[in-house]
Coordinates of N, CA and C in Angstrom, one line a residue:
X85 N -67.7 -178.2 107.6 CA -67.5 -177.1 106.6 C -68.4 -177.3 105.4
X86 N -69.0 -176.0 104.8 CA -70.2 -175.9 104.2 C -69.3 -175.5 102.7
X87 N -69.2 -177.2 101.6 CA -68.3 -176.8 100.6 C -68.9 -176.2 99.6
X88 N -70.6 -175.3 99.7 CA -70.7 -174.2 98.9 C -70.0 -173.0 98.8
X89 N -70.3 -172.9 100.4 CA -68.9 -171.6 101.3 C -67.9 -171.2 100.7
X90 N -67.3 -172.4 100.3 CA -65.8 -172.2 99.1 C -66.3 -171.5 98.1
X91 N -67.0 -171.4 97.2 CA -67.1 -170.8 96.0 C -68.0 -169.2 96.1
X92 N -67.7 -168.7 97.6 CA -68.3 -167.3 97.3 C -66.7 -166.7 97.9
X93 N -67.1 -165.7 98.1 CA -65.2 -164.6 98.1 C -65.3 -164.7 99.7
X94 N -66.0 -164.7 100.5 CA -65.6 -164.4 101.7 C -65.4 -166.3 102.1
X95 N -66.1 -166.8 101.9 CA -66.0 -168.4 102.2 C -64.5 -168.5 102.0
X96 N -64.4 -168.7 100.7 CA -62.8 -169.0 100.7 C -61.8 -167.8 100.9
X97 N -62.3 -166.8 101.5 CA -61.1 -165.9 102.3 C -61.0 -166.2 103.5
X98 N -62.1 -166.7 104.3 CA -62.0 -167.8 105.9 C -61.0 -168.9 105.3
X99 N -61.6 -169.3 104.4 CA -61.2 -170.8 104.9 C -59.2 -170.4 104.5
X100 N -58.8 -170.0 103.3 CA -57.5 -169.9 103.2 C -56.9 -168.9 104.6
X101 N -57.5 -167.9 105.3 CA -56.8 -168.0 106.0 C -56.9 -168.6 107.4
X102 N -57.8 -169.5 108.0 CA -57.7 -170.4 108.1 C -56.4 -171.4 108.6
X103 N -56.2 -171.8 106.9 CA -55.0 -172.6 106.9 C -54.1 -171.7 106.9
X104 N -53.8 -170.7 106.3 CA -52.5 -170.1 106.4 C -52.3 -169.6 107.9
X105 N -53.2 -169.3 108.7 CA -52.5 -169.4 110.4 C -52.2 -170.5 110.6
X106 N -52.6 -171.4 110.3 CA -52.4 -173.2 111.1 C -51.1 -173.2 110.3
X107 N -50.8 -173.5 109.1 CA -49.4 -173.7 108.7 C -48.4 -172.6 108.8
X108 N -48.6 -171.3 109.6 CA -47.6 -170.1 110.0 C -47.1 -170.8 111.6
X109 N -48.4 -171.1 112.5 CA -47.7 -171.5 113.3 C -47.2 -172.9 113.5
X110 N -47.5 -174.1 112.6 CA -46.6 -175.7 112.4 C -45.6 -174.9 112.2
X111 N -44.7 -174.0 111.0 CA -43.8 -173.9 110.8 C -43.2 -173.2 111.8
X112 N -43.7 -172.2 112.8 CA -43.2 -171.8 114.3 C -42.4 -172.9 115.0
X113 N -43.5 -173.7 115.1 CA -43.1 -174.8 116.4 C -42.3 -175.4 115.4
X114 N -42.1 -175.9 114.5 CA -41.3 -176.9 113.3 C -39.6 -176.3 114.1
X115 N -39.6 -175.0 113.5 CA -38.1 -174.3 114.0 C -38.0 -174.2 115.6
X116 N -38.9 -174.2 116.4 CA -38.6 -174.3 117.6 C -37.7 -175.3 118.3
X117 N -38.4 -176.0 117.8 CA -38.6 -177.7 117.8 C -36.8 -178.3 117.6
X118 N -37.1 -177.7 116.4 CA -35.2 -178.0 115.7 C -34.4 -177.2 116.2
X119 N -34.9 -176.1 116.7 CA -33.6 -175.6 118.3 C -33.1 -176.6 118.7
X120 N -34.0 -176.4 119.8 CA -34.1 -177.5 121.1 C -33.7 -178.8 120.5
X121 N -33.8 -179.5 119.4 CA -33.2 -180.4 119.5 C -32.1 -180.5 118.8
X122 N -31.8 -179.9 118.2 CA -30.1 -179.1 118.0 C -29.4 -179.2 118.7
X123 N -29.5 -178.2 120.0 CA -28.8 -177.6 120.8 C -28.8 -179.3 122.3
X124 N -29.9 -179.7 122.3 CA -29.6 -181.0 123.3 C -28.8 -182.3 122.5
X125 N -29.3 -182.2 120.9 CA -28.2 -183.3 120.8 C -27.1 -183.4 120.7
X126 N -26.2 -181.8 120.2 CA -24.9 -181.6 120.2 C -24.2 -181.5 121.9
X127 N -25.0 -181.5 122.8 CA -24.4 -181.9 124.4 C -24.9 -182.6 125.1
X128 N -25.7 -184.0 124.1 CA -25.3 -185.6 124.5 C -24.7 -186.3 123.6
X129 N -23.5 -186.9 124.4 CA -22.5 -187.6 123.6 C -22.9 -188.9 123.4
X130 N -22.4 -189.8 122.6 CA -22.8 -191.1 122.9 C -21.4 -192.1 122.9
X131 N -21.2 -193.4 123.4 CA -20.4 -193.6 123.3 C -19.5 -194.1 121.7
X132 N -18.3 -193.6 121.9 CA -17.6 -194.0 120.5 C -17.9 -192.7 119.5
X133 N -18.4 -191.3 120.2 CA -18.1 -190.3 119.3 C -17.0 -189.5 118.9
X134 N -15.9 -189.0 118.1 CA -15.3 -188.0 117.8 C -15.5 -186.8 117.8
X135 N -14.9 -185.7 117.9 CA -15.2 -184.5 118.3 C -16.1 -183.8 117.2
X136 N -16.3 -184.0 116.3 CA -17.4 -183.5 115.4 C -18.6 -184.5 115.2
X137 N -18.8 -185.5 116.2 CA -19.9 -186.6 115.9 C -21.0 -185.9 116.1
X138 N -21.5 -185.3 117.5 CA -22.2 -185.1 117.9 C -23.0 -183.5 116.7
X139 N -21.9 -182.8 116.6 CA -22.3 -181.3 115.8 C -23.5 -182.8 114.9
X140 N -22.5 -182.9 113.7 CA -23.1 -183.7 112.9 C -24.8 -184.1 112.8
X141 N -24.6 -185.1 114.1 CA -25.7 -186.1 114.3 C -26.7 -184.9 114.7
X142 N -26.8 -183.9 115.7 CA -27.9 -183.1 115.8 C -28.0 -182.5 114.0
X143 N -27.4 -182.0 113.7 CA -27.6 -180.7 112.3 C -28.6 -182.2 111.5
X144 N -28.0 -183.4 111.4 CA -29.2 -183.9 110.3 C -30.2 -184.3 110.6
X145 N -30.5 -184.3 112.2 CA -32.2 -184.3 112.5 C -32.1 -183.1 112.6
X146 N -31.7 -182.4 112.9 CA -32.9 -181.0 113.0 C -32.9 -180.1 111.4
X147 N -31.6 -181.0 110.8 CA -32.3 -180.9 108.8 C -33.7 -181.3 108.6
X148 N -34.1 -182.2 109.2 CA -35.7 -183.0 108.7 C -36.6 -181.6 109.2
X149 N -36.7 -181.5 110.7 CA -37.4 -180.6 111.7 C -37.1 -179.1 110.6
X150 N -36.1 -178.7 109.8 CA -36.3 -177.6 109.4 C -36.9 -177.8 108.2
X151 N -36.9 -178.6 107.4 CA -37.4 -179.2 106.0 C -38.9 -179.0 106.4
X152 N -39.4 -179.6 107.3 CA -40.8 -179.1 108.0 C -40.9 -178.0 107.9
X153 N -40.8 -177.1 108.4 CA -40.5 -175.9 108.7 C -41.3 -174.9 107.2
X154 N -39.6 -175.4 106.8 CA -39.6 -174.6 105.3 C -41.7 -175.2 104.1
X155 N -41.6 -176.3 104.6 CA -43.2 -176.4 103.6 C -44.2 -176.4 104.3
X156 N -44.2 -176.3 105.6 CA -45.3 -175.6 105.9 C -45.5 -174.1 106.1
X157 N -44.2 -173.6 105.6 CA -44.0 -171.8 105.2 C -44.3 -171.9 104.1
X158 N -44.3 -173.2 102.8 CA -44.5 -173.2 101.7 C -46.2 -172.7 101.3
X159 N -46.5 -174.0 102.4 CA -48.3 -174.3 102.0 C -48.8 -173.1 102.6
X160 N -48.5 -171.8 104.0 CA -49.3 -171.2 104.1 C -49.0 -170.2 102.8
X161 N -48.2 -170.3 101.9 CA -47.8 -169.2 100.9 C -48.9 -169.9 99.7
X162 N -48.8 -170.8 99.7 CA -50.1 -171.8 98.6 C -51.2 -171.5 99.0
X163 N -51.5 -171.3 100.2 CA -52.9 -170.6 100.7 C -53.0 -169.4 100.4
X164 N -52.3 -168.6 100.3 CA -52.6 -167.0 99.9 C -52.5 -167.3 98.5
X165 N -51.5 -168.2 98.0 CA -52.1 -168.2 96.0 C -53.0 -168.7 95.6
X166 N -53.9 -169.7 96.6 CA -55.0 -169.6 96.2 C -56.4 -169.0 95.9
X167 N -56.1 -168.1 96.9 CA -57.2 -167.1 96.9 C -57.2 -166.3 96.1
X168 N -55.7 -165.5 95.7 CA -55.1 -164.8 94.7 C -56.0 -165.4 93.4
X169 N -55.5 -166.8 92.8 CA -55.8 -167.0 91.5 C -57.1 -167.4 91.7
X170 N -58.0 -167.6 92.6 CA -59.5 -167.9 92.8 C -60.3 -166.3 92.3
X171 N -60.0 -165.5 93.2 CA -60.6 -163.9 92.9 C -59.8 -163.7 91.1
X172 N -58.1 -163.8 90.6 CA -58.2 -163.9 89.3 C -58.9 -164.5 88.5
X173 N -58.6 -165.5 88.5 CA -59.6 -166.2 87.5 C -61.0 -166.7 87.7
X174 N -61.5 -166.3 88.4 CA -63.2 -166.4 88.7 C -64.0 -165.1 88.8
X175 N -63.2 -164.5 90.1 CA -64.2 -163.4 90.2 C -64.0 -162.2 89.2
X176 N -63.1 -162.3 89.1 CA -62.8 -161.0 88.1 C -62.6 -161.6 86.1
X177 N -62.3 -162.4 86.3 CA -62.9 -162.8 84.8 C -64.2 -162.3 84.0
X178 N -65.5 -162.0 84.8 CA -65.9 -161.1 83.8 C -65.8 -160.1 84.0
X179 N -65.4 -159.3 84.2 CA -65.0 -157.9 83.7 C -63.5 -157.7 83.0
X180 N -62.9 -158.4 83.1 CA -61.9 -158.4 82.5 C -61.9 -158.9 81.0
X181 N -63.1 -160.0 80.7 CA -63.7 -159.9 79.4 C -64.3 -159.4 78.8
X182 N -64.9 -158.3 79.4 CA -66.0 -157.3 78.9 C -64.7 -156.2 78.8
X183 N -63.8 -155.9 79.3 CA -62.6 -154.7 78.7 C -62.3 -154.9 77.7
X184 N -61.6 -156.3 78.0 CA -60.8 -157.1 76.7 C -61.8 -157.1 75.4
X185 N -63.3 -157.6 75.3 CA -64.0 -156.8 74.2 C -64.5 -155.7 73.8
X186 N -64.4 -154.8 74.8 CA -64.8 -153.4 74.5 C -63.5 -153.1 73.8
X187 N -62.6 -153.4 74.1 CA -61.0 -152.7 73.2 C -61.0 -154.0 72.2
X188 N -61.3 -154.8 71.8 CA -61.3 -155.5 70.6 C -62.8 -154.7 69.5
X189 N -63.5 -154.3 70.5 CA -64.6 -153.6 69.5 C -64.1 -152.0 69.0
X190 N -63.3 -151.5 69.8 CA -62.6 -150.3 69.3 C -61.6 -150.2 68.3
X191 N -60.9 -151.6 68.5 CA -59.8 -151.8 67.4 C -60.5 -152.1 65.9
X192 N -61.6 -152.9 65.8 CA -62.2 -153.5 65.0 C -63.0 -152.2 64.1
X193 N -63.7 -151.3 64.6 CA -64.2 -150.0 64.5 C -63.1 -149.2 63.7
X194 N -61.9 -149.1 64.0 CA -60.7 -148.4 63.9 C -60.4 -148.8 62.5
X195 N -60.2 -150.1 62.3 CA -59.6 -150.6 60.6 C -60.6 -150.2 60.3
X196 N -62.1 -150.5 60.2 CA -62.9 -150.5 59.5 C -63.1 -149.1 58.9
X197 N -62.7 -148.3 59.8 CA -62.3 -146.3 59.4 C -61.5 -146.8 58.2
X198 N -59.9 -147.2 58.9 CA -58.9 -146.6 58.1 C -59.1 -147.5 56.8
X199 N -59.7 -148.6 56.5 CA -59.7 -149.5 55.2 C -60.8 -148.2 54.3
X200 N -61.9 -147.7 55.3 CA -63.1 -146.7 54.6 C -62.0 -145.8 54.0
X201 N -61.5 -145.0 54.6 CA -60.5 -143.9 54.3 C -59.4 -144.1 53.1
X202 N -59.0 -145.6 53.3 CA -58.6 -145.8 52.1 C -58.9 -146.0 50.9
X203 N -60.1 -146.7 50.6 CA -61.2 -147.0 49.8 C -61.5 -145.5 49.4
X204 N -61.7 -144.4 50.1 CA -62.0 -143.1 49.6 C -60.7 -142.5 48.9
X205 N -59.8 -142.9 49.2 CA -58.6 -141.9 48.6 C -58.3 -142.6 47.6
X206 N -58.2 -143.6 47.4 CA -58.3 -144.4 45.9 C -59.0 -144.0 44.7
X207 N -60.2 -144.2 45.3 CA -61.4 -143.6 44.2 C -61.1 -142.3 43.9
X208 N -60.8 -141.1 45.1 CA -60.4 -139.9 44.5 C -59.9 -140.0 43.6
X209 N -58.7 -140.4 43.6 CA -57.4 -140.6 42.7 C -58.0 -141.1 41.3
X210 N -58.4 -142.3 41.0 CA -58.7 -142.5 40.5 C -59.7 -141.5 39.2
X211 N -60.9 -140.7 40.2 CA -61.9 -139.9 39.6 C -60.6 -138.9 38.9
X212 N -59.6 -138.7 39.4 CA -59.2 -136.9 39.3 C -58.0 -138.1 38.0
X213 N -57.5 -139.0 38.2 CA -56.9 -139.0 37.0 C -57.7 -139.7 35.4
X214 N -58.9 -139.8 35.6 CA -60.2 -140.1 35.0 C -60.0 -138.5 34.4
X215 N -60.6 -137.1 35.0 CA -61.3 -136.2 34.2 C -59.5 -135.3 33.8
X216 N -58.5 -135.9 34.1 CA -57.0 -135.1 33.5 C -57.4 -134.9 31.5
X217 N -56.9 -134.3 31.3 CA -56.9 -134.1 30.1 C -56.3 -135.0 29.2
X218 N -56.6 -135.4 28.2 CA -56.0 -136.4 27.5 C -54.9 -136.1 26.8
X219 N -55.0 -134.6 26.0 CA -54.1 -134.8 25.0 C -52.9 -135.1 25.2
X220 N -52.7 -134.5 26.9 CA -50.9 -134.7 27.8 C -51.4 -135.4 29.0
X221 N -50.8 -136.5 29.2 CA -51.1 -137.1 30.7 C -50.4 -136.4 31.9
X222 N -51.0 -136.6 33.1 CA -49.6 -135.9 33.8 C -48.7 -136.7 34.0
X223 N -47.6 -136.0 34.2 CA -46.4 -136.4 34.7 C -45.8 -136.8 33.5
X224 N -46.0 -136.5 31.9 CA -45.0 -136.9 31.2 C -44.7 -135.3 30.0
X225 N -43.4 -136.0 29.8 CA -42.6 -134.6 29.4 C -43.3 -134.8 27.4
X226 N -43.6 -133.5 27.4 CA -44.2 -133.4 25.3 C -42.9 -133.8 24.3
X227 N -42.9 -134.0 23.5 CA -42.2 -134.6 22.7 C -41.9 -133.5 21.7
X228 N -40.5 -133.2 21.4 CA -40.3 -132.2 20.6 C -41.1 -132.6 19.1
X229 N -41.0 -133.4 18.7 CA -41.2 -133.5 17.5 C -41.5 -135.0 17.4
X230 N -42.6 -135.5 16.6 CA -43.0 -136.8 16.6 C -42.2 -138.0 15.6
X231 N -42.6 -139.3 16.3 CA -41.7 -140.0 16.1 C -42.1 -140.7 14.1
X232 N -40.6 -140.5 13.8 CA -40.4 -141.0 12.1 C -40.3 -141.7 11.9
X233 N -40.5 -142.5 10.5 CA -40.0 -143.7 10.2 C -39.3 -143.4 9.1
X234 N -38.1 -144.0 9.2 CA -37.1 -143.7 8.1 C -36.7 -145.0 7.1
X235 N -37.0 -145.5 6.2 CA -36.8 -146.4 5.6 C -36.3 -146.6 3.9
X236 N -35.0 -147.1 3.8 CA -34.6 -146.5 2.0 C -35.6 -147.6 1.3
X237 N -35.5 -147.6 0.3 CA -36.9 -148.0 -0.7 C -35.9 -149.7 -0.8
X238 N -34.9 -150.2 -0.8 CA -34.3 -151.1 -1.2 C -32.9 -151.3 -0.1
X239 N -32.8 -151.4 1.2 CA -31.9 -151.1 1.9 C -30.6 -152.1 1.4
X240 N -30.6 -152.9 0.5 CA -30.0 -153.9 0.0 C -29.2 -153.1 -1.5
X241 N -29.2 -152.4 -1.9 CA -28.7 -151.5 -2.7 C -28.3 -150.1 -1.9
X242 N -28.7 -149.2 -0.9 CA -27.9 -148.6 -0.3 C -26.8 -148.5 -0.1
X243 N -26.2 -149.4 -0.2 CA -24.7 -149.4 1.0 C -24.1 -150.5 -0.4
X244 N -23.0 -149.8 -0.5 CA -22.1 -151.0 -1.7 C -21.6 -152.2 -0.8
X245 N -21.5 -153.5 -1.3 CA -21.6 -154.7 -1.0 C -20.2 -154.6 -0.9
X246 N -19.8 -155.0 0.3 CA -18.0 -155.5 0.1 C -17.6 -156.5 -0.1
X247 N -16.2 -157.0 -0.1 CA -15.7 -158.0 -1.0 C -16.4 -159.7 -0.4
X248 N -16.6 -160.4 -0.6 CA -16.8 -161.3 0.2 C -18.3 -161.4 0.3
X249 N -19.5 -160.6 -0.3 CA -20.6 -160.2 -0.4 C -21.7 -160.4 0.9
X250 N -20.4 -159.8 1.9 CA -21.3 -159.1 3.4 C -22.5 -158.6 3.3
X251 N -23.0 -158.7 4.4 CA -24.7 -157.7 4.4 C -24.5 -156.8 5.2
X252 N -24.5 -155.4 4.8 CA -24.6 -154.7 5.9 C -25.3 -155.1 6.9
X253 N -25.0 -154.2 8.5 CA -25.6 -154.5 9.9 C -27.1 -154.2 9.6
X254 N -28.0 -155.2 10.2 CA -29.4 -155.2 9.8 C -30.2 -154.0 11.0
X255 N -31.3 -152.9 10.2 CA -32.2 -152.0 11.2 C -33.2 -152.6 11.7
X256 N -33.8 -151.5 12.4 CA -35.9 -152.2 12.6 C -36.0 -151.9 11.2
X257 N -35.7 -150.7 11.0 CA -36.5 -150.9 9.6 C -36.5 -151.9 8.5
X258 N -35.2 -152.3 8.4 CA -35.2 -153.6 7.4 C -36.5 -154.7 7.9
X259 N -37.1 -154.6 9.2 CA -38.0 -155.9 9.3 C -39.6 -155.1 9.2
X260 N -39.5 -153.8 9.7 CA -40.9 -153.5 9.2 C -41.0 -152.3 7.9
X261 N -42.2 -152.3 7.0 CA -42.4 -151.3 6.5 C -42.9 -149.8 6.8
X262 N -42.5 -149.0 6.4 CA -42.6 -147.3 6.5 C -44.0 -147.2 6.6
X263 N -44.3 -147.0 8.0 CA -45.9 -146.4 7.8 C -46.7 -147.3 8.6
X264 N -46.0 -148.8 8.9 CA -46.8 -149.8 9.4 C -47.1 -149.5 10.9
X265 N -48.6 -149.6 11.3 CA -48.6 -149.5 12.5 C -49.0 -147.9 13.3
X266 N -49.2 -147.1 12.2 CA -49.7 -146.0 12.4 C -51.0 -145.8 11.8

């Protein structure tokens, strides 16, 4: 066998199936096998058996003979996954990289729109609340009448002092002067 052979598609499509007939038909003859010797050991007796010796004594050799059986059904199923994950992951790996980046280059394309599109509607926004009018911003309600400062010339003579010489409850105005800050 020519172990270049293996690494092209038809090479290793002989060779797995191949084995997978050789291990379809072991597992044939495997169960055959464990018939026939089933069925001859349960009708020879030996001496010093009970009436269930014999069942017994054939079922656990022809358990081994089917244990055969069953992994060489295993290995020709290993032989078709081979070939399976050989064409997945080899032959078809590049193309399946070249999709996988053509839709990573679409997605990539895609933000780069919607971040542009964002970036534009910002700045709109921005320009149009730039040229609004000053004297009223939007969205806020005008003021009937502007705000006063009310302040008595001596808030400490205002209000008669009661017994016990309390201080009246203290304003803003008592802490700032009339006019400050305008």
């Amino acid at each position: 066998m020519d172990i270049n052979a293996l690494f092209t598609d038809e090479g290793l499509r002989a060779f797995t199936a191949t084995v997978r007939d050789q291990h379809i038909r072991d597992a044939q003859q495997y169960g055959q096998i464990a018939d026939i010797v089933r069925s001859r050991l349960e009708q020879t007796p030996i001496d010093g058996d009970r009436w269930l010796s014999k069942r017994l004594r054939a079922w656990k050799v022809a358990r081994q003979l089917k244990a055969m059986q069953k992994a060489s059904g295993e290995a020709a199923s290993k032989a078709e996954a081979l070939y399976a994950t050989y064409v997945n992951e080899v032959l078809e790996l590049p193309q399946r990289r070249a999709v996988a980046e053509a839709k990573r280059l679409e997605r990539k394309s895609g933000r780069q729109a919607a971040v542009g599109a964002a970036v534009a509607g910002s700045l709109n926004r921005t320009v149009t609340a730039l040229h609004t009018p000053q004297e009223q911003p939007a969205g806020t309600v005008p003021q009937a009448r502007p705000t006063e400062f009310v302040t008595p010339d001596n808030p400490w003579q205002q209000w008669p002092m009661a017994a016990g010489d309390e201080r009246p409850p203290s304003t803003i105005n008592d802490y700032f002067a009339k006019g400050d800050g305008q």
